[in-house]
Amino acid sequence: MGARTLLPTAVLLLAALGALAAAGEHPSPPPPGRGTVTVLEIEGAIGPATARYVVHGLEGARAAGSGLVVLKLDTPGGLDSAMRDIIQAILASPVPVVGYVSPPGARAASAGTYILYAGEVAAMAPATNLGAATPVPVGGEPAGEPPAEPPANPAPLPGPRGPPSPAAQPAAPAAPPAGSAMERKVVNDAVAYIRSLAELRGRNADFAERAVRGAASLSATQAQKENVIDLIATDLPDLLKRLDGREVHMDGHTVKLATAGLTVREAQPDWRTRLLAVITHPTVAYGLMLIGIWGLLLEGYNPGAVLPGVAGSICLLIALFAFQVLSVNYAGLALVALGVGMIVAEFFFPTYGSLGIGGLIAFVVGSLILFDSDVPGLRVGRPLIGAVATAGALVMLGIVFLATRALRAPVVTGAHGMIGASAEVLADFSGRGRVRYGGELWQAVSAQPLKAGARARIVRVEGLTLHVEPQ
């Protein structure tokens, strides 16, 4: 091969390598429409297990070459940290993600609204709703919370909506915002976060702010009219039909969806995610904590039993792990620990139920606020707390009853326990003699004569001498 042939070949090779390098620096998203559509379901409260399931599901969809991911939502909300993990995974996904509130009657409240805003396409089924995205701190809302609805004539916010007009100015200086500085920081941070998602996807940012500040909500029809969502679909096949040919923007690229003929693949959570979902449920974590505490107590009362100590240690460690990933009110946890300590102290100190009742009250109050959240799936069931409190009260009453009966019972040990007992006369005597009591021979004194083999009643004990009388 001559030099004239080698030179063009080398130029072509260099050009090809440059094109490959440029493509590696700026990868374009894979063309959708080939392969399958992956369906992920978020149902119930959003927690660490839900975040793990969605993140792994998006990674699995990318690895499997799915052309689309549909995130079905039916949630009352959940933890902020888990929500942000899900949104980060959606924004980083090279596969288009469609948020879909389904089936009819479902909702995407609180954290679900943020997740719906994050998807390239937002869709809802008929008779569904979204909104009510105000962040609620663990422990409930303190007094002085901002009003749920904005005032009748609020002053316009500065920025894109323009400066306030003179007519909108209040007559008196505005009162300081309600709530503490920390509460205002949390709300403002949430507003900025959801507005950034709305601006990224070209959706209604004003409603997003109202959903956070005033807990506003919308039905599916209203959400479509106000440009909060993109479309309404009755079910998954209808959704795929309406998405076919739709253009979405991803990483600066416009991608045209081709969803006709896609095979639906429902991604199920793996065993680790299911296990995490079980142990991080507040009721299960609460039960594990109780088993751990009482198991260690039984091991302390019965050293060498082994089983209560092993089971209690394992359950307590798992419960502590669950508390680390859940939003726990540590004042409630401290009250539960204090209550258990007072109940245990009742066994060792003669307080006649005072410590036990106080411990029971602390235990119940601590249990009620341990997972005090407005999200239904992140609370301990009150029937369970009531059952545990009732069982504890019955144990306390039993202890008090047994202690009272023991105080009223006659003494059966020592010199006092011998008074009134019966002894056998060994030989005839009047004054001093010998009797048998409890298999032992005792010196006896009697003011009346006694016959051998007769029974005598002990009336007094002085040292090693028994004062007896005929029985």
PDB file of N, CA, C and O in Angstrom, residues 250-306:
ATOM      1  N   MET A 250     -34.787  16.193  27.257  1.00  0.00           N
ATOM      2  CA  MET A 250     -33.904  15.492  28.185  1.00  0.00           C
ATOM      3  C   MET A 250     -32.470  15.928  27.936  1.00  0.00           C
ATOM      4  O   MET A 250     -31.941  15.732  26.828  1.00  0.00           O
ATOM      5  N   ASP A 251     -31.855  16.531  28.939  1.00  0.00           N
ATOM      6  CA  ASP A 251     -30.446  16.932  28.866  1.00  0.00           C
ATOM      7  C   ASP A 251     -30.150  17.750  27.610  1.00  0.00           C
ATOM      8  O   ASP A 251     -29.143  17.545  26.927  1.00  0.00           O
ATOM      9  N   GLY A 252     -31.036  18.684  27.291  1.00  0.00           N
ATOM     10  CA  GLY A 252     -30.813  19.540  26.134  1.00  0.00           C
ATOM     11  C   GLY A 252     -31.189  18.910  24.818  1.00  0.00           C
ATOM     12  O   GLY A 252     -30.991  19.523  23.760  1.00  0.00           O
ATOM     13  N   HIS A 253     -31.732  17.690  24.826  1.00  0.00           N
ATOM     14  CA  HIS A 253     -32.131  17.020  23.598  1.00  0.00           C
ATOM     15  C   HIS A 253     -33.649  16.877  23.563  1.00  0.00           C
ATOM     16  O   HIS A 253     -34.293  16.707  24.605  1.00  0.00           O
ATOM     17  N   THR A 254     -34.206  16.942  22.403  1.00  0.00           N
ATOM     18  CA  THR A 254     -35.631  16.690  22.214  1.00  0.00           C
ATOM     19  C   THR A 254     -35.802  15.257  21.736  1.00  0.00           C
ATOM     20  O   THR A 254     -35.219  14.852  20.716  1.00  0.00           O
ATOM     21  N   VAL A 255     -36.572  14.501  22.490  1.00  0.00           N
ATOM     22  CA  VAL A 255     -36.770  13.079  22.197  1.00  0.00           C
ATOM     23  C   VAL A 255     -38.242  12.862  21.889  1.00  0.00           C
ATOM     24  O   VAL A 255     -39.123  13.316  22.627  1.00  0.00           O
ATOM     25  N   LYS A 256     -38.499  12.178  20.811  1.00  0.00           N
ATOM     26  CA  LYS A 256     -39.871  11.850  20.425  1.00  0.00           C
ATOM     27  C   LYS A 256     -40.198  10.449  20.902  1.00  0.00           C
ATOM     28  O   LYS A 256     -39.512   9.480  20.561  1.00  0.00           O
ATOM     29  N   LEU A 257     -41.236  10.349  21.727  1.00  0.00           N
ATOM     30  CA  LEU A 257     -41.630   9.056  22.287  1.00  0.00           C
ATOM     31  C   LEU A 257     -42.357   8.227  21.242  1.00  0.00           C
ATOM     32  O   LEU A 257     -43.193   8.745  20.496  1.00  0.00           O
ATOM     33  N   ALA A 258     -42.013   6.963  21.204  1.00  0.00           N
ATOM     34  CA  ALA A 258     -42.697   6.007  20.329  1.00  0.00           C
ATOM     35  C   ALA A 258     -43.111   4.835  21.205  1.00  0.00           C
ATOM     36  O   ALA A 258     -42.369   3.866  21.382  1.00  0.00           O
ATOM     37  N   THR A 259     -44.285   4.948  21.792  1.00  0.00           N
ATOM     38  CA  THR A 259     -44.724   3.962  22.777  1.00  0.00           C
ATOM     39  C   THR A 259     -45.646   2.895  22.217  1.00  0.00           C
ATOM     40  O   THR A 259     -46.092   2.024  22.957  1.00  0.00           O
ATOM     41  N   ALA A 260     -45.951   2.970  20.935  1.00  0.00           N
ATOM     42  CA  ALA A 260     -46.836   1.959  20.346  1.00  0.00           C
ATOM     43  C   ALA A 260     -46.111   0.615  20.288  1.00  0.00           C
ATOM     44  O   ALA A 260     -44.965   0.524  19.835  1.00  0.00           O
ATOM     45  N   GLY A 261     -46.762  -0.430  20.761  1.00  0.00           N
ATOM     46  CA  GLY A 261     -46.192  -1.772  20.689  1.00  0.00           C
ATOM     47  C   GLY A 261     -45.193  -2.102  21.764  1.00  0.00           C
ATOM     48  O   GLY A 261     -44.564  -3.163  21.709  1.00  0.00           O
ATOM     49  N   LEU A 262     -45.014  -1.230  22.752  1.00  0.00           N
ATOM     50  CA  LEU A 262     -44.084  -1.536  23.832  1.00  0.00           C
ATOM     51  C   LEU A 262     -44.644  -2.637  24.728  1.00  0.00           C
ATOM     52  O   LEU A 262     -45.838  -2.695  25.016  1.00  0.00           O
ATOM     53  N   THR A 263     -43.769  -3.511  25.183  1.00  0.00           N
ATOM     54  CA  THR A 263     -44.144  -4.572  26.117  1.00  0.00           C
ATOM     55  C   THR A 263     -44.039  -4.045  27.546  1.00  0.00           C
ATOM     56  O   THR A 263     -43.006  -3.491  27.938  1.00  0.00           O
ATOM     57  N   VAL A 264     -45.107  -4.203  28.316  1.00  0.00           N
ATOM     58  CA  VAL A 264     -45.141  -3.694  29.689  1.00  0.00           C
ATOM     59  C   VAL A 264     -44.420  -4.674  30.610  1.00  0.00           C
ATOM     60  O   VAL A 264     -44.705  -5.879  30.613  1.00  0.00           O
ATOM     61  N   ARG A 265     -43.462  -4.146  31.386  1.00  0.00           N
ATOM     62  CA  ARG A 265     -42.721  -4.956  32.355  1.00  0.00           C
ATOM     63  C   ARG A 265     -42.854  -4.307  33.725  1.00  0.00           C
ATOM     64  O   ARG A 265     -42.411  -3.178  33.921  1.00  0.00           O
ATOM     65  N   GLU A 266     -43.500  -4.991  34.633  1.00  0.00           N
ATOM     66  CA  GLU A 266     -43.675  -4.470  35.992  1.00  0.00           C
ATOM     67  C   GLU A 266     -42.489  -4.904  36.856  1.00  0.00           C
ATOM     68  O   GLU A 266     -42.243  -6.091  37.024  1.00  0.00           O
ATOM     69  N   ALA A 267     -41.753  -3.926  37.368  1.00  0.00           N
ATOM     70  CA  ALA A 267     -40.578  -4.212  38.196  1.00  0.00           C
ATOM     71  C   ALA A 267     -41.021  -4.411  39.639  1.00  0.00           C
ATOM     72  O   ALA A 267     -41.612  -3.515  40.242  1.00  0.00           O
ATOM     73  N   GLN A 268     -40.743  -5.582  40.184  1.00  0.00           N
ATOM     74  CA  GLN A 268     -41.095  -5.902  41.563  1.00  0.00           C
ATOM     75  C   GLN A 268     -39.894  -5.636  42.477  1.00  0.00           C
ATOM     76  O   GLN A 268     -38.748  -5.831  42.076  1.00  0.00           O
ATOM     77  N   PRO A 269     -40.130  -5.183  43.694  1.00  0.00           N
ATOM     78  CA  PRO A 269     -39.006  -4.956  44.620  1.00  0.00           C
ATOM     79  C   PRO A 269     -38.325  -6.264  44.989  1.00  0.00           C
ATOM     80  O   PRO A 269     -38.977  -7.314  45.091  1.00  0.00           O
ATOM     81  N   ASP A 270     -37.003  -6.201  45.189  1.00  0.00           N
ATOM     82  CA  ASP A 270     -36.269  -7.403  45.576  1.00  0.00           C
ATOM     83  C   ASP A 270     -36.489  -7.688  47.067  1.00  0.00           C
ATOM     84  O   ASP A 270     -37.151  -6.945  47.780  1.00  0.00           O
ATOM     85  N   TRP A 271     -35.901  -8.794  47.538  1.00  0.00           N
ATOM     86  CA  TRP A 271     -36.155  -9.227  48.917  1.00  0.00           C
ATOM     87  C   TRP A 271     -35.570  -8.247  49.926  1.00  0.00           C
ATOM     88  O   TRP A 271     -36.117  -8.051  51.014  1.00  0.00           O
ATOM     89  N   ARG A 272     -34.448  -7.601  49.573  1.00  0.00           N
ATOM     90  CA  ARG A 272     -33.873  -6.625  50.502  1.00  0.00           C
ATOM     91  C   ARG A 272     -34.812  -5.435  50.690  1.00  0.00           C
ATOM     92  O   ARG A 272     -35.008  -4.956  51.813  1.00  0.00           O
ATOM     93  N   THR A 273     -35.386  -4.969  49.584  1.00  0.00           N
ATOM     94  CA  THR A 273     -36.315  -3.844  49.688  1.00  0.00           C
ATOM     95  C   THR A 273     -37.551  -4.231  50.476  1.00  0.00           C
ATOM     96  O   THR A 273     -38.051  -3.452  51.303  1.00  0.00           O
ATOM     97  N   ARG A 274     -38.080  -5.435  50.232  1.00  0.00           N
ATOM     98  CA  ARG A 274     -39.262  -5.873  50.977  1.00  0.00           C
ATOM     99  C   ARG A 274     -38.948  -6.014  52.461  1.00  0.00           C
ATOM    100  O   ARG A 274     -39.771  -5.659  53.316  1.00  0.00           O
ATOM    101  N   LEU A 275     -37.757  -6.545  52.781  1.00  0.00           N
ATOM    102  CA  LEU A 275     -37.369  -6.668  54.189  1.00  0.00           C
ATOM    103  C   LEU A 275     -37.224  -5.295  54.832  1.00  0.00           C
ATOM    104  O   LEU A 275     -37.676  -5.073  55.967  1.00  0.00           O
ATOM    105  N   LEU A 276     -36.601  -4.343  54.114  1.00  0.00           N
ATOM    106  CA  LEU A 276     -36.447  -2.996  54.644  1.00  0.00           C
ATOM    107  C   LEU A 276     -37.808  -2.344  54.863  1.00  0.00           C
ATOM    108  O   LEU A 276     -38.024  -1.636  55.851  1.00  0.00           O
ATOM    109  N   ALA A 277     -38.743  -2.591  53.947  1.00  0.00           N
ATOM    110  CA  ALA A 277     -40.081  -2.021  54.103  1.00  0.00           C
ATOM    111  C   ALA A 277     -40.783  -2.572  55.335  1.00  0.00           C
ATOM    112  O   ALA A 277     -41.536  -1.865  56.001  1.00  0.00           O
ATOM    113  N   VAL A 278     -40.516  -3.843  55.654  1.00  0.00           N
ATOM    114  CA  VAL A 278     -41.169  -4.453  56.813  1.00  0.00           C
ATOM    115  C   VAL A 278     -40.583  -3.908  58.113  1.00  0.00           C
ATOM    116  O   VAL A 278     -41.312  -3.460  59.005  1.00  0.00           O
ATOM    117  N   ILE A 279     -39.262  -3.919  58.240  1.00  0.00           N
ATOM    118  CA  ILE A 279     -38.666  -3.558  59.527  1.00  0.00           C
ATOM    119  C   ILE A 279     -38.714  -2.060  59.781  1.00  0.00           C
ATOM    120  O   ILE A 279     -38.611  -1.623  60.930  1.00  0.00           O
ATOM    121  N   THR A 280     -38.854  -1.234  58.724  1.00  0.00           N
ATOM    122  CA  THR A 280     -38.941   0.203  58.941  1.00  0.00           C
ATOM    123  C   THR A 280     -40.378   0.687  59.048  1.00  0.00           C
ATOM    124  O   THR A 280     -40.604   1.903  59.133  1.00  0.00           O
ATOM    125  N   HIS A 281     -41.332  -0.231  59.053  1.00  0.00           N
ATOM    126  CA  HIS A 281     -42.707   0.199  59.340  1.00  0.00           C
ATOM    127  C   HIS A 281     -42.780   0.569  60.820  1.00  0.00           C
ATOM    128  O   HIS A 281     -42.294  -0.168  61.679  1.00  0.00           O
ATOM    129  N   PRO A 282     -43.362   1.718  61.152  1.00  0.00           N
ATOM    130  CA  PRO A 282     -43.346   2.157  62.557  1.00  0.00           C
ATOM    131  C   PRO A 282     -43.899   1.132  63.530  1.00  0.00           C
ATOM    132  O   PRO A 282     -43.345   0.949  64.621  1.00  0.00           O
ATOM    133  N   THR A 283     -44.978   0.450  63.169  1.00  0.00           N
ATOM    134  CA  THR A 283     -45.561  -0.535  64.088  1.00  0.00           C
ATOM    135  C   THR A 283     -44.604  -1.693  64.323  1.00  0.00           C
ATOM    136  O   THR A 283     -44.439  -2.164  65.457  1.00  0.00           O
ATOM    137  N   VAL A 284     -43.935  -2.155  63.253  1.00  0.00           N
ATOM    138  CA  VAL A 284     -42.987  -3.265  63.397  1.00  0.00           C
ATOM    139  C   VAL A 284     -41.776  -2.823  64.205  1.00  0.00           C
ATOM    140  O   VAL A 284     -41.301  -3.550  65.094  1.00  0.00           O
ATOM    141  N   ALA A 285     -41.246  -1.620  63.919  1.00  0.00           N
ATOM    142  CA  ALA A 285     -40.101  -1.122  64.686  1.00  0.00           C
ATOM    143  C   ALA A 285     -40.456  -0.966  66.161  1.00  0.00           C
ATOM    144  O   ALA A 285     -39.650  -1.279  67.049  1.00  0.00           O
ATOM    145  N   TYR A 286     -41.652  -0.507  66.434  1.00  0.00           N
ATOM    146  CA  TYR A 286     -42.119  -0.359  67.827  1.00  0.00           C
ATOM    147  C   TYR A 286     -42.207  -1.725  68.509  1.00  0.00           C
ATOM    148  O   TYR A 286     -41.756  -1.894  69.656  1.00  0.00           O
ATOM    149  N   GLY A 287     -42.757  -2.715  67.813  1.00  0.00           N
ATOM    150  CA  GLY A 287     -42.831  -4.055  68.387  1.00  0.00           C
ATOM    151  C   GLY A 287     -41.467  -4.664  68.622  1.00  0.00           C
ATOM    152  O   GLY A 287     -41.232  -5.318  69.650  1.00  0.00           O
ATOM    153  N   LEU A 288     -40.541  -4.468  67.685  1.00  0.00           N
ATOM    154  CA  LEU A 288     -39.179  -4.984  67.873  1.00  0.00           C
ATOM    155  C   LEU A 288     -38.510  -4.340  69.087  1.00  0.00           C
ATOM    156  O   LEU A 288     -37.779  -5.014  69.827  1.00  0.00           O
ATOM    157  N   MET A 289     -38.755  -3.054  69.292  1.00  0.00           N
ATOM    158  CA  MET A 289     -38.181  -2.384  70.454  1.00  0.00           C
ATOM    159  C   MET A 289     -38.725  -2.993  71.749  1.00  0.00           C
ATOM    160  O   MET A 289     -37.969  -3.253  72.697  1.00  0.00           O
ATOM    161  N   LEU A 290     -40.034  -3.261  71.798  1.00  0.00           N
ATOM    162  CA  LEU A 290     -40.615  -3.865  72.997  1.00  0.00           C
ATOM    163  C   LEU A 290     -40.045  -5.259  73.248  1.00  0.00           C
ATOM    164  O   LEU A 290     -39.699  -5.606  74.381  1.00  0.00           O
ATOM    165  N   ILE A 291     -39.956  -6.060  72.199  1.00  0.00           N
ATOM    166  CA  ILE A 291     -39.398  -7.416  72.347  1.00  0.00           C
ATOM    167  C   ILE A 291     -37.965  -7.352  72.835  1.00  0.00           C
ATOM    168  O   ILE A 291     -37.531  -8.123  73.704  1.00  0.00           O
ATOM    169  N   GLY A 292     -37.184  -6.404  72.276  1.00  0.00           N
ATOM    170  CA  GLY A 292     -35.792  -6.276  72.697  1.00  0.00           C
ATOM    171  C   GLY A 292     -35.658  -5.882  74.155  1.00  0.00           C
ATOM    172  O   GLY A 292     -34.853  -6.454  74.895  1.00  0.00           O
ATOM    173  N   ILE A 293     -36.469  -4.912  74.600  1.00  0.00           N
ATOM    174  CA  ILE A 293     -36.375  -4.454  75.992  1.00  0.00           C
ATOM    175  C   ILE A 293     -36.760  -5.570  76.955  1.00  0.00           C
ATOM    176  O   ILE A 293     -36.026  -5.883  77.906  1.00  0.00           O
ATOM    177  N   TRP A 294     -37.906  -6.192  76.726  1.00  0.00           N
ATOM    178  CA  TRP A 294     -38.363  -7.226  77.662  1.00  0.00           C
ATOM    179  C   TRP A 294     -37.518  -8.499  77.574  1.00  0.00           C
ATOM    180  O   TRP A 294     -37.362  -9.208  78.564  1.00  0.00           O
ATOM    181  N   GLY A 295     -36.966  -8.784  76.399  1.00  0.00           N
ATOM    182  CA  GLY A 295     -36.073  -9.931  76.304  1.00  0.00           C
ATOM    183  C   GLY A 295     -34.824  -9.759  77.154  1.00  0.00           C
ATOM    184  O   GLY A 295     -34.402 -10.682  77.872  1.00  0.00           O
ATOM    185  N   LEU A 296     -34.232  -8.568  77.116  1.00  0.00           N
ATOM    186  CA  LEU A 296     -33.061  -8.313  77.945  1.00  0.00           C
ATOM    187  C   LEU A 296     -33.411  -8.303  79.430  1.00  0.00           C
ATOM    188  O   LEU A 296     -32.622  -8.750  80.275  1.00  0.00           O
ATOM    189  N   LEU A 297     -34.611  -7.803  79.770  1.00  0.00           N
ATOM    190  CA  LEU A 297     -35.027  -7.823  81.173  1.00  0.00           C
ATOM    191  C   LEU A 297     -35.200  -9.256  81.679  1.00  0.00           C
ATOM    192  O   LEU A 297     -34.770  -9.598  82.791  1.00  0.00           O
ATOM    193  N   LEU A 298     -35.823 -10.106  80.889  1.00  0.00           N
ATOM    194  CA  LEU A 298     -35.992 -11.508  81.296  1.00  0.00           C
ATOM    195  C   LEU A 298     -34.648 -12.205  81.437  1.00  0.00           C
ATOM    196  O   LEU A 298     -34.457 -13.027  82.339  1.00  0.00           O
ATOM    197  N   GLU A 299     -33.719 -11.878  80.565  1.00  0.00           N
ATOM    198  CA  GLU A 299     -32.384 -12.479  80.687  1.00  0.00           C
ATOM    199  C   GLU A 299     -31.702 -12.000  81.970  1.00  0.00           C
ATOM    200  O   GLU A 299     -30.985 -12.761  82.629  1.00  0.00           O
ATOM    201  N   GLY A 300     -31.936 -10.726  82.338  1.00  0.00           N
ATOM    202  CA  GLY A 300     -31.356 -10.233  83.580  1.00  0.00           C
ATOM    203  C   GLY A 300     -31.964 -10.873  84.810  1.00  0.00           C
ATOM    204  O   GLY A 300     -31.270 -11.124  85.809  1.00  0.00           O
ATOM    205  N   TYR A 301     -33.270 -11.154  84.772  1.00  0.00           N
ATOM    206  CA  TYR A 301     -33.923 -11.807  85.908  1.00  0.00           C
ATOM    207  C   TYR A 301     -33.597 -13.298  85.993  1.00  0.00           C
ATOM    208  O   TYR A 301     -33.632 -13.884  87.072  1.00  0.00           O
ATOM    209  N   ASN A 302     -33.306 -13.907  84.841  1.00  0.00           N
ATOM    210  CA  ASN A 302     -33.010 -15.342  84.803  1.00  0.00           C
ATOM    211  C   ASN A 302     -31.698 -15.570  84.058  1.00  0.00           C
ATOM    212  O   ASN A 302     -31.699 -15.986  82.891  1.00  0.00           O
ATOM    213  N   PRO A 303     -30.557 -15.273  84.672  1.00  0.00           N
ATOM    214  CA  PRO A 303     -29.267 -15.432  83.974  1.00  0.00           C
ATOM    215  C   PRO A 303     -29.073 -16.881  83.533  1.00  0.00           C
ATOM    216  O   PRO A 303     -29.364 -17.821  84.256  1.00  0.00           O
ATOM    217  N   GLY A 304     -28.603 -17.029  82.286  1.00  0.00           N
ATOM    218  CA  GLY A 304     -28.381 -18.362  81.752  1.00  0.00           C
ATOM    219  C   GLY A 304     -29.524 -18.868  80.907  1.00  0.00           C
ATOM    220  O   GLY A 304     -29.400 -19.932  80.283  1.00  0.00           O
ATOM    221  N   ALA A 305     -30.649 -18.136  80.845  1.00  0.00           N
ATOM    222  CA  ALA A 305     -31.753 -18.582  79.996  1.00  0.00           C
ATOM    223  C   ALA A 305     -31.375 -18.499  78.520  1.00  0.00           C
ATOM    224  O   ALA A 305     -31.893 -19.254  77.692  1.00  0.00           O
ATOM    225  N   VAL A 306     -30.504 -17.582  78.138  1.00  0.00           N
ATOM    226  CA  VAL A 306     -29.896 -17.431  76.816  1.00  0.00           C
ATOM    227  C   VAL A 306     -30.904 -16.959  75.759  1.00  0.00           C
ATOM    228  O   VAL A 306     -30.713 -15.933  75.112  1.00  0.00           O
TER     229      VAL A 306
END
